[in-house]
Short mmCIF file of C-alpha atoms in Angstrom, two decimals:
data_model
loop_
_atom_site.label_atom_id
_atom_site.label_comp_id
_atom_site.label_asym_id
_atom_site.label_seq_id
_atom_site.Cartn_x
_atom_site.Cartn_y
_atom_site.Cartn_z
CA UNK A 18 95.15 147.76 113.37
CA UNK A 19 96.24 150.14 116.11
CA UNK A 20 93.36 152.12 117.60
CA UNK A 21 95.71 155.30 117.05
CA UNK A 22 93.30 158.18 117.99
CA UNK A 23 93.43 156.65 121.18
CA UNK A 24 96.70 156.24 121.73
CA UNK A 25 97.71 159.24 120.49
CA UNK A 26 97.11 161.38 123.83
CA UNK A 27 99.39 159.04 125.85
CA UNK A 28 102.83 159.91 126.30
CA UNK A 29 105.83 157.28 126.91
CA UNK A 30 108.99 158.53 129.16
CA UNK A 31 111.97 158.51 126.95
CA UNK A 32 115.71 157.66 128.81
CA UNK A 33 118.56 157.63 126.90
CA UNK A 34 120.83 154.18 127.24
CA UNK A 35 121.95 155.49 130.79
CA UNK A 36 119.13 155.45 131.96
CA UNK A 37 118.32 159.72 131.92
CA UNK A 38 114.53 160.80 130.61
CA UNK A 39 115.62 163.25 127.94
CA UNK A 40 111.79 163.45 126.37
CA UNK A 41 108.11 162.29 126.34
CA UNK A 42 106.75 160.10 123.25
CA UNK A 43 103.33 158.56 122.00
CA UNK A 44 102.57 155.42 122.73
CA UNK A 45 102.62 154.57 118.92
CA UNK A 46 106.23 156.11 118.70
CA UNK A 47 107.78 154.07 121.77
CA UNK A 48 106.25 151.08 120.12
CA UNK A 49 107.60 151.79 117.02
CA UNK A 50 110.93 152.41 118.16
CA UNK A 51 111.25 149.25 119.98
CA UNK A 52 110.07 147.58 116.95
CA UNK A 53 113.11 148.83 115.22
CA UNK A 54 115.33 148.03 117.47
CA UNK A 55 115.82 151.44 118.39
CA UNK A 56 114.40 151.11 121.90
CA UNK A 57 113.22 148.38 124.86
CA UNK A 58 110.71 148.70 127.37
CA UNK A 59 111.32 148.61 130.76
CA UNK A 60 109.51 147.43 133.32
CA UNK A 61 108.85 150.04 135.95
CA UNK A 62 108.49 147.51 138.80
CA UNK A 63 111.57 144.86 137.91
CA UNK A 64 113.33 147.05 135.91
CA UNK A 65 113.86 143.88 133.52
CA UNK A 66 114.07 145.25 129.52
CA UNK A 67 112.38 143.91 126.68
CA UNK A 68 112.88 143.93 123.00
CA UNK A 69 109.97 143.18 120.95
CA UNK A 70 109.57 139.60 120.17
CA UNK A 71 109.71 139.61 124.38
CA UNK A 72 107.24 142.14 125.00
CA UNK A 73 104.70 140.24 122.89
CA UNK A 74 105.26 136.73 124.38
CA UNK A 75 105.07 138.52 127.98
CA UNK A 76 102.67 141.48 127.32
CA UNK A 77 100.18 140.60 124.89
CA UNK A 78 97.13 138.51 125.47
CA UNK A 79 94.56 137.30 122.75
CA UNK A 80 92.03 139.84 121.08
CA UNK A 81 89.26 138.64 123.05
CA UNK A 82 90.71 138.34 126.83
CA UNK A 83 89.35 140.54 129.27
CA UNK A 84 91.89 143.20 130.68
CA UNK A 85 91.67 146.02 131.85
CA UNK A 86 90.89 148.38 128.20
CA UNK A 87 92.75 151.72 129.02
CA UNK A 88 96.28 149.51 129.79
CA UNK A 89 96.37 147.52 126.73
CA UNK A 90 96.05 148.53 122.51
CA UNK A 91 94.32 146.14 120.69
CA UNK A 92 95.43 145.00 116.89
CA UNK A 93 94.06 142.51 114.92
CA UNK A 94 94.99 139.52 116.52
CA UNK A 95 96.28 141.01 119.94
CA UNK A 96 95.97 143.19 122.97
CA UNK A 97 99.32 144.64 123.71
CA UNK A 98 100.20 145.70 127.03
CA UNK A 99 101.14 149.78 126.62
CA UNK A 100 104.76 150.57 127.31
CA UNK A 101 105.23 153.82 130.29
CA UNK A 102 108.74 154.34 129.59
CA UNK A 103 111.26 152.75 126.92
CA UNK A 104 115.51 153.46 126.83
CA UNK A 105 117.14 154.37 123.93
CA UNK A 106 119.51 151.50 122.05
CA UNK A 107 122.42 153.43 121.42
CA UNK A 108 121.51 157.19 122.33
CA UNK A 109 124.06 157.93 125.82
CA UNK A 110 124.06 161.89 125.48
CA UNK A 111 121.73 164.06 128.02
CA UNK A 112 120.53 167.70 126.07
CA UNK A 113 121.93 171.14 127.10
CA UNK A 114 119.84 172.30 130.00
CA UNK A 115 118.77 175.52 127.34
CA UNK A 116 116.52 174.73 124.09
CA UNK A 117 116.49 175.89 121.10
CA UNK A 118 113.61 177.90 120.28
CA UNK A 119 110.70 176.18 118.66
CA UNK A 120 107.15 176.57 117.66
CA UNK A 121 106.35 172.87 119.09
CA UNK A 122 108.41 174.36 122.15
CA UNK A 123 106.47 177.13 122.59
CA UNK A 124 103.48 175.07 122.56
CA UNK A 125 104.76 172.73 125.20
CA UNK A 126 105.68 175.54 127.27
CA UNK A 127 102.75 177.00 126.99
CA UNK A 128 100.95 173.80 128.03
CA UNK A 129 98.59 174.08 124.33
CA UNK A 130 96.77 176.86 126.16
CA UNK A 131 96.45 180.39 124.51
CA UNK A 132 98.51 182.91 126.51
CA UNK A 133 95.31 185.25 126.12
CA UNK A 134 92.22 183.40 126.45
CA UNK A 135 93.64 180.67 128.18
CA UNK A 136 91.66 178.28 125.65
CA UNK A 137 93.17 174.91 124.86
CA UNK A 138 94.57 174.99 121.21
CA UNK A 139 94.85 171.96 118.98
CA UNK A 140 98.45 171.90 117.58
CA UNK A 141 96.64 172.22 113.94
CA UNK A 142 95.48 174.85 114.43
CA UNK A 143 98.02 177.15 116.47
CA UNK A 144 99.73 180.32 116.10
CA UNK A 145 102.85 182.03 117.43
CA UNK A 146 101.96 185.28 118.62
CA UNK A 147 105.10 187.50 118.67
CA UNK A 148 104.59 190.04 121.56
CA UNK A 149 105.99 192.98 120.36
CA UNK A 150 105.28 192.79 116.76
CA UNK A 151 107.69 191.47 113.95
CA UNK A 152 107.19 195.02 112.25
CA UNK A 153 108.41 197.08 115.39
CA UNK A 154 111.20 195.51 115.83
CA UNK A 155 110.00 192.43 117.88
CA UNK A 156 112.41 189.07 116.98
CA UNK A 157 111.12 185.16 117.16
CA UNK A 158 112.89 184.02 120.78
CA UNK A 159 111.22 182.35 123.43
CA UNK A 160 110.84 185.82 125.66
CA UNK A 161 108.84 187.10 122.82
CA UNK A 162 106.57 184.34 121.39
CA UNK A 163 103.59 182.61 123.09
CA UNK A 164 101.01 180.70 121.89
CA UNK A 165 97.43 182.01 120.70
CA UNK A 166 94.56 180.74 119.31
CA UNK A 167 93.19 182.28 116.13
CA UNK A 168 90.91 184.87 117.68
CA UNK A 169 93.52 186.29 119.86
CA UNK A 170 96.34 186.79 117.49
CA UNK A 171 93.97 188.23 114.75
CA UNK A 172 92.26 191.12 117.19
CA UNK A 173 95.74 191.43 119.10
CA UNK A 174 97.32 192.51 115.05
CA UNK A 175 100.16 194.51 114.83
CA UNK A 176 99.96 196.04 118.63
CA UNK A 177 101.25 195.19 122.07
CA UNK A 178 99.23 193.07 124.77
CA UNK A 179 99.09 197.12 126.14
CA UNK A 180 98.03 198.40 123.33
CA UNK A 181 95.71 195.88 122.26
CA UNK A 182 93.99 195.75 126.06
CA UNK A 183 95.01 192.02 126.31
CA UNK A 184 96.85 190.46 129.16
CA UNK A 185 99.30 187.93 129.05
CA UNK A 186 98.55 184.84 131.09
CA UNK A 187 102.43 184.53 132.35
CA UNK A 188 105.76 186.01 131.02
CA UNK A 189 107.34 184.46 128.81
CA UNK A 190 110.68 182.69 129.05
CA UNK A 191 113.09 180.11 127.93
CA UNK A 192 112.11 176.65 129.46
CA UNK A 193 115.19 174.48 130.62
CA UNK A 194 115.17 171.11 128.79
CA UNK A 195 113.79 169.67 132.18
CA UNK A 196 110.65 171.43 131.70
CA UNK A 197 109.66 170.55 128.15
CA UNK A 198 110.07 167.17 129.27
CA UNK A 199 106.80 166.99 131.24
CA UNK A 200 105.13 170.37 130.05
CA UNK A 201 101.43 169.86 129.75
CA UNK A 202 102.10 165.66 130.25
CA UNK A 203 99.78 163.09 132.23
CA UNK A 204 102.75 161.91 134.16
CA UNK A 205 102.77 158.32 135.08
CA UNK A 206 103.24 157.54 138.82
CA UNK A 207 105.37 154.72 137.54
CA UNK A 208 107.95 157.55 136.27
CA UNK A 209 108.63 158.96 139.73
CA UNK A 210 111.44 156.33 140.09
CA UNK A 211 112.98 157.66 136.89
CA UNK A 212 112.81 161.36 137.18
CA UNK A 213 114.87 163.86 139.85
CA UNK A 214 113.15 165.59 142.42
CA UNK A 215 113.41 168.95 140.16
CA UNK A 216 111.21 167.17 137.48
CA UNK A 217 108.98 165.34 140.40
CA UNK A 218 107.94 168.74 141.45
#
């Protein structure tokens, strides 16, 4: 079995078949898309690809070889060398530079920290706190959403940050596709060679 708790705080670079990053995975997702066929890994230093079957016979070592822990996931019977970025199969197409609005958007944007507090929210746990309230008028759109923890968006209620004597931690705004990308990621030095100077930054 996949220790999954810790691999679920690791992210993967996503490219599409061209070799763009269009998004950020978990580890268990970029493995489980190259196990489908969906995906290969690529090797950040030869650029050589691998499907599965080739990942294994190159990547993996026995359960009880030493390595170094925080590169590898251990199953059953292996240690599996962790993927840092994986292109698509088939996927060619590069997203609109704009976003659609979304709640796991706004949390990305807002790096999982409460625009109020500034605490770090668990994504269970997380609300959308519409600025200028639904009942006056306010819509759901990126300029007027931002995250907040529990205890913010219950004693901010029905009134503006103003009103309610609670200051924003930034304005908010729509992120370009670019931005989502890496919000709030551990980016891997590895990905530099992958990403433009606009997402290096």
């Amino acid at each position: 079995m996949v220790d999954s708790h810790r691999v679920s705080l690791e992210r993967v670079l996503v490219l599409n078949r061209i070799w763009q990053p269009i998004a950020t995975v978990v580890v268990k997702q970029a493995l489980t898309l190259v196990f489908r066929q969906r995906a290969r890994v690529v090797c950040p230093e030869s650029y050589q690809m691998f499907d599965w079957a080739n990942w294994l016979s190159d990547k993996a070592v026995r359960s009880d070889a030493h390595v170094i822990e925080h590169d590898y996931i251990r199953t059953a019977h292996l240690q599996v060398r962790k993927p840092e970025v994986i292109t698509l199969a088939k996927y060619a197409g590069y997203p609109n530079t704009g976003v659609p609005y979304s709640r796991r958007g706004v949390f990305e944007r807002d790096n999982g920290q409460c625009q109020y507090c500034g605490v770090y929210v668990h994504k269970r746990a997380m609300t959308i706190d519409h600025v200028l309230p639904v009942s006056r008028g306010g819509g759901t759109s990126w300029t007027n959403c931002v995250l907040a923890c529990q205890r913010c968006n219950h004693s901010k209620s029905d009134r503006t940050p103003v009103e309610a004597g609670m200051a924003l931690a930034q304005t908010p705004a729509q992120p370009t596709r670019d931005q989502l990308i890496l919000s709030g990621v551990n980016m891997h030095e590895s990905w530099k060679a992958f990403l433009n100077e606009r997402q290096v930054k």
